[in-house]
XYZ file of C-alpha atoms in Angstrom:
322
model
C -11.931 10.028 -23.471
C -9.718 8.113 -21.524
C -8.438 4.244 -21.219
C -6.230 3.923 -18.048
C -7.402 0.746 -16.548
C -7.775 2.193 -12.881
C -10.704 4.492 -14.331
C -12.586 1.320 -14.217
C -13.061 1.598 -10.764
C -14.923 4.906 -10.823
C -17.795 2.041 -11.468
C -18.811 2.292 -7.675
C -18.989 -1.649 -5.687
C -16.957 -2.783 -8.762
C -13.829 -4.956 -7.186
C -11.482 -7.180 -9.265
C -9.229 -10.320 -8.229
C -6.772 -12.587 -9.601
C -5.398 -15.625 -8.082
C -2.861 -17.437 -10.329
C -0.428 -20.428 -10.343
C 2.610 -19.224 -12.028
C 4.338 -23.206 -11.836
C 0.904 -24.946 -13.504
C -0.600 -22.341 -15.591
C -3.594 -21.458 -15.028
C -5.960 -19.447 -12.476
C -8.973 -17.688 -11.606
C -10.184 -14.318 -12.185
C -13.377 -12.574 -10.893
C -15.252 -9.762 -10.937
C -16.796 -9.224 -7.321
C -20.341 -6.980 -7.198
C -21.362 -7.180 -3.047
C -24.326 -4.747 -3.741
C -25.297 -7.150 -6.709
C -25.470 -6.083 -10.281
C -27.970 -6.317 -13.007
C -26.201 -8.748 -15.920
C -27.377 -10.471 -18.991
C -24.949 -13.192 -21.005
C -24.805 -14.456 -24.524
C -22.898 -17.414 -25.423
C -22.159 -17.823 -29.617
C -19.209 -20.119 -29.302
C -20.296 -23.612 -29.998
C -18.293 -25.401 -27.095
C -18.628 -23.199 -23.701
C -18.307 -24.326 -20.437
C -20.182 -22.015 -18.065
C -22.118 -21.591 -14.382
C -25.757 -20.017 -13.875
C -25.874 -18.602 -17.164
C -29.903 -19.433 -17.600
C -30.699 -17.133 -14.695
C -29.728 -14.168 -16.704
C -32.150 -14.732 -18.836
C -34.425 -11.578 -18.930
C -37.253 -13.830 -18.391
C -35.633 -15.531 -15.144
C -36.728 -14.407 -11.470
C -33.109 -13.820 -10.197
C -32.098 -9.686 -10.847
C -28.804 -9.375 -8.872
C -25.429 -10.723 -9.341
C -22.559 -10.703 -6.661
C -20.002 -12.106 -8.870
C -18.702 -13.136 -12.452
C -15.971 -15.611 -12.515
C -13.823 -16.434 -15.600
C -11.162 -19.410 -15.031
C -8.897 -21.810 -16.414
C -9.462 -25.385 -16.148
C -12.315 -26.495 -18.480
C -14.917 -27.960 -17.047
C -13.064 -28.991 -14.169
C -12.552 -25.182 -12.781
C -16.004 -24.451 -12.322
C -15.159 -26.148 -9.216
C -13.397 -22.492 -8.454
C -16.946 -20.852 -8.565
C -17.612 -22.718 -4.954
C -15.043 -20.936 -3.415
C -15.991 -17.529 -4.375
C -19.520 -18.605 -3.374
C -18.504 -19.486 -0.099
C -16.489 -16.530 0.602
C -19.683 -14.215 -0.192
C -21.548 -15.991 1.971
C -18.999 -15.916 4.982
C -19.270 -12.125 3.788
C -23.418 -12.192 4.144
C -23.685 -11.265 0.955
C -26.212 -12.835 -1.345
C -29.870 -12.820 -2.174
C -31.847 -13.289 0.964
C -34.727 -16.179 0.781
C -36.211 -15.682 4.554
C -33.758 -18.877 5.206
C -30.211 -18.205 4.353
C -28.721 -15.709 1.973
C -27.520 -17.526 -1.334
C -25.299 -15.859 -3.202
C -25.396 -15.679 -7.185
C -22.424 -16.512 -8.713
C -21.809 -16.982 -12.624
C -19.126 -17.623 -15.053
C -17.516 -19.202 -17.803
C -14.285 -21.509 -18.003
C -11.629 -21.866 -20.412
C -9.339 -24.724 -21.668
C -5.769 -24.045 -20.425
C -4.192 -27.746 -20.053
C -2.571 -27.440 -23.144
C -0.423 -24.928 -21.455
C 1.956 -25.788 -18.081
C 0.289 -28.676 -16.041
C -2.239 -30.350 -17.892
C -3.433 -31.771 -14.105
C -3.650 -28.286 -12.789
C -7.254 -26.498 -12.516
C -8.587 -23.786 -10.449
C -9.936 -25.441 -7.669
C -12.485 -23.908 -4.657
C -9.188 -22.880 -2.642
C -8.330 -20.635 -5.535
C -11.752 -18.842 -6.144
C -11.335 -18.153 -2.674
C -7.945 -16.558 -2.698
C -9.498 -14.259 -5.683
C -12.233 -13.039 -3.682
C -9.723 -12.348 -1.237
C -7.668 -10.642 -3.279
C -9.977 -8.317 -5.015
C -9.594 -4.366 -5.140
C -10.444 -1.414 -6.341
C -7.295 0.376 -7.371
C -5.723 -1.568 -10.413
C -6.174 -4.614 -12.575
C -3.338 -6.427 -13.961
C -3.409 -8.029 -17.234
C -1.852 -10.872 -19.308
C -0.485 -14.069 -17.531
C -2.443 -13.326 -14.508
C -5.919 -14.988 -13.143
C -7.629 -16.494 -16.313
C -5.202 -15.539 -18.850
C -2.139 -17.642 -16.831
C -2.182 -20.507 -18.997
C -4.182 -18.973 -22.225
C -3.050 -18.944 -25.507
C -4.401 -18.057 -29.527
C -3.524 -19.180 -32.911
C -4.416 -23.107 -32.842
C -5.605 -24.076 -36.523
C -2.319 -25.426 -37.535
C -1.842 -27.473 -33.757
C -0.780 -26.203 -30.661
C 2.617 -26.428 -31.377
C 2.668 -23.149 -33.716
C 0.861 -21.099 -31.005
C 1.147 -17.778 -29.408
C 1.454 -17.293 -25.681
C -1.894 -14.627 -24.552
C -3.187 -13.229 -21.389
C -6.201 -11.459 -20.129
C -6.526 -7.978 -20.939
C -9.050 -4.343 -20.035
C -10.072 -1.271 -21.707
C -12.069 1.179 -20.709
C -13.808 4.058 -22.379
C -14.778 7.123 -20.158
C -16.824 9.695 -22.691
C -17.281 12.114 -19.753
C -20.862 12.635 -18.944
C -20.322 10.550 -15.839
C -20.657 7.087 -17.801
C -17.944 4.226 -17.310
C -17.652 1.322 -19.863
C -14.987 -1.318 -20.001
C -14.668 -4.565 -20.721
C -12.178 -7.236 -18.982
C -10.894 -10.043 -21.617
C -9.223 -13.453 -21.713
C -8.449 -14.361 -24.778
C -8.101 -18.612 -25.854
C -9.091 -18.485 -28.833
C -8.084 -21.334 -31.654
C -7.822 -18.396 -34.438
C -5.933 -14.818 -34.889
C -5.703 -11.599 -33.330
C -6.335 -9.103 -36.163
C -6.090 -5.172 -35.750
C -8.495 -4.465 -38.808
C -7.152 -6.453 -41.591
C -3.672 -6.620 -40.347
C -2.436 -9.505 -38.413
C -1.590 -8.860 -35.014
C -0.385 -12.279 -33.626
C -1.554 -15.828 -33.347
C -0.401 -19.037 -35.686
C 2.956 -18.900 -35.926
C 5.059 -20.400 -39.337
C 6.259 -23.516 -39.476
C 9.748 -22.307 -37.824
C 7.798 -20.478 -35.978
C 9.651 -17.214 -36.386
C 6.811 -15.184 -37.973
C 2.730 -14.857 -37.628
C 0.693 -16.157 -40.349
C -3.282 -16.268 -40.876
C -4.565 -19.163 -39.684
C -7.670 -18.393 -41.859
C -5.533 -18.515 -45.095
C -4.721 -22.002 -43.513
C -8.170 -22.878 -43.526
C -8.986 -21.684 -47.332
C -6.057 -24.279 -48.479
C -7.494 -26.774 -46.364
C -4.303 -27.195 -43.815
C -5.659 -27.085 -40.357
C -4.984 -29.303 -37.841
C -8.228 -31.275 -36.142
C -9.008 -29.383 -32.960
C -10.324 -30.386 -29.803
C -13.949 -29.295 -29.452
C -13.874 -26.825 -26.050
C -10.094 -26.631 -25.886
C -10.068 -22.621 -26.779
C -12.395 -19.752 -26.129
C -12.628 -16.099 -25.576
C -14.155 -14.656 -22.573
C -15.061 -11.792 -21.100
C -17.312 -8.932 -19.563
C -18.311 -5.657 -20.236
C -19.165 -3.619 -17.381
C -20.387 -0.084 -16.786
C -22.034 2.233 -14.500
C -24.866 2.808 -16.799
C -28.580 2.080 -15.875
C -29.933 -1.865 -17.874
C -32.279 -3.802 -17.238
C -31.995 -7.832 -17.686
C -33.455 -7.993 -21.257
C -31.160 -4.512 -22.150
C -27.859 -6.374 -20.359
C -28.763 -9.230 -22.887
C -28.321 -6.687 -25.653
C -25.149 -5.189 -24.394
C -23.633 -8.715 -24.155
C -25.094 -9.552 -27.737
C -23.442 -6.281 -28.806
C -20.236 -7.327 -27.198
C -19.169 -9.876 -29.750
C -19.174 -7.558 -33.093
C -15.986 -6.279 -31.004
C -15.188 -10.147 -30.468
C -15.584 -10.955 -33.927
C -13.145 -7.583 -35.542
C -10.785 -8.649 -33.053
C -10.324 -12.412 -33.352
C -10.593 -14.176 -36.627
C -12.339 -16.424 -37.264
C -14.512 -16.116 -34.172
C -17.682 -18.621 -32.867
C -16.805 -21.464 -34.146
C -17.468 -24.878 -33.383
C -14.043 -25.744 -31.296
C -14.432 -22.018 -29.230
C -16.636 -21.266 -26.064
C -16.853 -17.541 -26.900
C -19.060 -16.037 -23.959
C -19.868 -12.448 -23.316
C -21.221 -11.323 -19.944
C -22.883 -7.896 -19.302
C -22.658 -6.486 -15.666
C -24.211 -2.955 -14.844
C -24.246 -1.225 -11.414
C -27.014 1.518 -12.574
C -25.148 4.904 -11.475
C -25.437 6.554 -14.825
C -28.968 6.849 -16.880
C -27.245 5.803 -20.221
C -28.982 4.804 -24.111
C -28.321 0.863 -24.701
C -27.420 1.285 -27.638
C -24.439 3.780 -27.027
C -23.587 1.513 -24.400
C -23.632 -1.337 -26.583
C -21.478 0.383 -29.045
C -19.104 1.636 -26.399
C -19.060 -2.115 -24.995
C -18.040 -3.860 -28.488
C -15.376 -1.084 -28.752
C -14.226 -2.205 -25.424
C -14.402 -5.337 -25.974
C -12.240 -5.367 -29.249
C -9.719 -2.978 -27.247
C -9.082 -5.579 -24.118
C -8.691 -8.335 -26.698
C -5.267 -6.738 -28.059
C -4.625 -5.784 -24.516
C -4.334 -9.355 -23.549
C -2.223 -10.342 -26.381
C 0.278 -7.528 -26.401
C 0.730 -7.756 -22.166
C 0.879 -11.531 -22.251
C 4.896 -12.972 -21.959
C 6.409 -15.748 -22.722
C 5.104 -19.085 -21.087
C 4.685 -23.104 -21.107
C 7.262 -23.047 -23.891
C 4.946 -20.522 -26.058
C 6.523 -17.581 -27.095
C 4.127 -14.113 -26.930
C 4.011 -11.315 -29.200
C 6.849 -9.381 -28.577
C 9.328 -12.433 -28.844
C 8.067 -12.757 -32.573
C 8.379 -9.322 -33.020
C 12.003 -8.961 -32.369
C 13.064 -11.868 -34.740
């Protein structure tokens, strides 16, 4: 089995692209599909923010994607999702009608403002650049794309945070099938490695991690704003799905979700999974499924331990060597 992050791209018509604004904090990440994909989406956090999620419903005409698009800016950088639109179109790539060819974009935002300029937003310009910029030879993680301006640990207020990033794992059993799963991670609670606490709410002198669930039990959080955190992300693969079978990969994807970030779904998170699969590989769902939450979970750390320092938040490794 193997995890290097380029053996994503042995998913064939898989390309990846980041455009980010290192001054404002925040940016725009997609995952670009010209031949189209098969997806499926489930969305269990109670605040999400998200484009043309009901046409991956299994019961929904539409069967190809071109593009999933995860982004900063709340509600405001689904403008971003134009711009990648656009470019597939300039591109002729979409699903033809007999008319025009429109192509099927989806996505889901998160809340970065918090973090760097709380004006800034991925705007069409900068789902654009992303499509522009998307390859097939390496992804980067942590303050890049989505995970510029993200951040975790939020129950006792934003000022005890923990600077976090986007992150990818992928799992490569050998029988020809690719699975991996590309994270951002915004999530108002914890990053946990099993029961151990990885990073997140910091102490009040902020020099060491502390459970923000413990917080919780005693009663000591800090209101939240409704949609200003979430964890997004997709799990991708070569394997053969159908719409109703991406749906269950998705579903799948956030047990991996929930043993990584704690507490998970709640009412003040956007948590959305997407499933995207090319159909290379004749694969069993439910071994991708597993393979996808294990994914999944693995990206989650990834983004945490490659973010760095930003927007006066410090990441994991400044903690650490306190």
């Amino acid at each position: 089995m193997t995890t290097q992050r380029h053996e994503l791209f042995a998913i064939s018509g898989l390309a990846i692209g980041h455009a980010s604004d290192l001054d404002r904090l925040t940016g725009v990440t997609v995952l670009r599909f010209d031949q189209g994909v098969t997806a499926g989406v489930d969305v269990r956090g109670a605040a999400p923010g998200t484009r043309e999620t009901e046409l991956l419903r299994p019961e929904n005409l539409v069967n190809s994607v071109h593009a999933i698009v995860l982004c900063g800016g709340s509600a405001l950088g689904l403008d971003s999702m134009n711009g990648v639109s656009r470019y597939l179109e300039e591109q002729g790539i979409g699903l033809p009608t007999g008319f025009a060819r429109i192509p099927i974009v989806t996505g889901a935002v998160l809340f970065d403002q918090s973090v760097g300029d709380a004006s800034a937003r991925p705007d069409e310009q900068m789902g654009y650049e992303a499509m522009g910029l998307a390859n097939r030879h390496d992804i980067e993680e942590g303050n890049v794309g989505a995970g510029t301006g993200a951040s975790i640990g939020k129950i006792a207020g934003f000022d005890r945070a923990t600077k976090s990033g986007i992150g990818c794992y992928v799992i490569k059993p050998g029988s020809g099938l690719v699975v991996g799963a590309v994270v951002v991670v915004n999530a108002w609670g914890d990053v946990v490695t099993g029961e151990k606490l990885m990073a997140g709410t910091r102490s009040e002198d902020g020099q060491r991690f502390v459970s923000g669930v413990d917080i919780l039990m005693n009663d000591q959080a800090v209101q939240a704003l409704p949609g200003a955190n979430t964890t997004l992300g997709v799990v991708v693969t070569n394997g053969k799905l159908t719409k109703a079978q991406a749906l269950k990969v998705a579903q799948m994807g956030h047990d991996g979700l929930s043993r990584a970030v704690r507490p998970a779904h709640t009412m003040y998170d956007g948590d959305t999974i997407f499933c995207a699969a090319t159909g290379e590989v004749d694969a069993d769902v439910n071994v991708l499924g597993i393979m996808g939450a294990e994914a999944v979970e693995q990206a989650i750390r990834r983004a945490v331990y490659t973010a760095t320092a930003a927007g006066g938040l410090p990441a994991i490794h400044d903690i650490r060597a306190k």
